[in-house]
GROMACS .gro file of C-alpha atoms in nm:
model
   73
    1MET     CA    1  -9.882 -10.964   1.820
    2THR     CA    2  -9.747 -10.960   2.165
    3GLN     CA    3  -9.394 -11.087   2.224
    4ARG     CA    4  -9.352 -11.271   2.562
    5ILE     CA    5  -9.022 -11.265   2.734
    6ALA     CA    6  -8.962 -11.489   3.026
    7PHE     CA    7  -8.710 -11.345   3.268
    8GLU     CA    8  -8.563 -11.580   3.548
    9LEU     CA    9  -8.550 -11.363   3.858
   10ASP     CA   10  -8.228 -11.488   4.082
   11ARG     CA   11  -8.296 -11.257   4.388
   12GLU     CA   12  -8.599 -11.124   4.567
   13TYR     CA   13  -8.682 -10.862   4.346
   14VAL     CA   14  -8.580 -10.653   4.041
   15GLU     CA   15  -8.606 -10.284   3.988
   16LEU     CA   16  -8.827 -10.204   3.716
   17ASN     CA   17  -8.590  -9.968   3.519
   18GLN     CA   18  -8.306 -10.243   3.561
   19LEU     CA   19  -8.576 -10.505   3.420
   20LEU     CA   20  -8.616 -10.292   3.115
   21LYS     CA   21  -8.236 -10.290   3.062
   22LEU     CA   22  -8.180 -10.682   3.136
   23THR     CA   23  -8.441 -10.790   2.910
   24GLY     CA   24  -8.280 -10.556   2.630
   25LEU     CA   25  -8.578 -10.330   2.588
   26CYS     CA   26  -8.351 -10.035   2.663
   27ASP     CA   27  -7.969  -9.973   2.661
   28SER     CA   28  -7.937  -9.828   3.011
   29GLY     CA   29  -8.122  -9.805   3.356
   30GLY     CA   30  -8.138  -9.430   3.275
   31GLN     CA   31  -8.332  -9.492   2.963
   32GLY     CA   32  -8.545  -9.735   3.132
   33LYS     CA   33  -8.623  -9.474   3.387
   34GLN     CA   34  -8.742  -9.233   3.102
   35ILE     CA   35  -8.954  -9.506   2.953
   36VAL     CA   36  -9.129  -9.565   3.285
   37ALA     CA   37  -9.179  -9.186   3.352
   38SER     CA   38  -9.344  -9.157   3.013
   39GLY     CA   39  -9.625  -9.385   3.138
   40ALA     CA   40  -9.583  -9.677   2.869
   41VAL     CA   41  -9.534  -9.934   3.127
   42TYR     CA   42  -9.778 -10.142   3.294
   43VAL     CA   43  -9.740 -10.394   3.579
   44ASP     CA   44 -10.007 -10.652   3.627
   45GLY     CA   45 -10.246 -10.437   3.390
   46GLN     CA   46 -10.187 -10.130   3.617
   47GLN     CA   47  -9.995  -9.813   3.483
   48GLU     CA   48  -9.665  -9.803   3.681
   49LEU     CA   49  -9.492  -9.456   3.710
   50ARG     CA   50  -9.236  -9.534   3.982
   51LYS     CA   51  -8.902  -9.589   3.823
   52THR     CA   52  -8.752  -9.818   4.093
   53CYS     CA   53  -9.080 -10.029   4.168
   54LYS     CA   54  -8.980 -10.366   4.291
   55ILE     CA   55  -9.086 -10.636   4.068
   56HIS     CA   56  -9.118 -10.993   4.202
   57ALA     CA   57  -9.159 -11.344   4.041
   58GLY     CA   58  -9.506 -11.413   3.928
   59GLN     CA   59  -9.572 -11.052   3.793
   60ILE     CA   60  -9.616 -10.935   3.431
   61VAL     CA   61  -9.478 -10.617   3.297
   62GLN     CA   62  -9.606 -10.506   2.979
   63ILE     CA   63  -9.461 -10.212   2.764
   64ASP     CA   64  -9.593 -10.171   2.402
   65ASP     CA   65  -9.663 -10.521   2.243
   66VAL     CA   66  -9.401 -10.688   2.488
   67GLU     CA   67  -9.491 -10.894   2.792
   68ILE     CA   68  -9.216 -10.974   3.041
   69HIS     CA   69  -9.318 -11.260   3.256
   70VAL     CA   70  -9.104 -11.267   3.578
   71VAL     CA   71  -9.042 -11.617   3.695
   72ALA     CA   72  -8.854 -11.751   4.000
   73MET     CA   73  -8.533 -11.954   3.898
   0.00000   0.00000   0.00000
């Protein structure tokens, strides 16, 4: 079953590795970069390998069985 997380974005964008850290899916930005580099992260259904890809409100980030819905505050 897919777990859904709503992440409230309080700025224009958040870098992908930081989003993983801020949502508690990893312990550090460095660990987030490793997860992205492994090919496990998808943004709007497309595999994303850029560790500092800018994630904006309205986008959905998926890793394993977790979906992060990025929403504007």
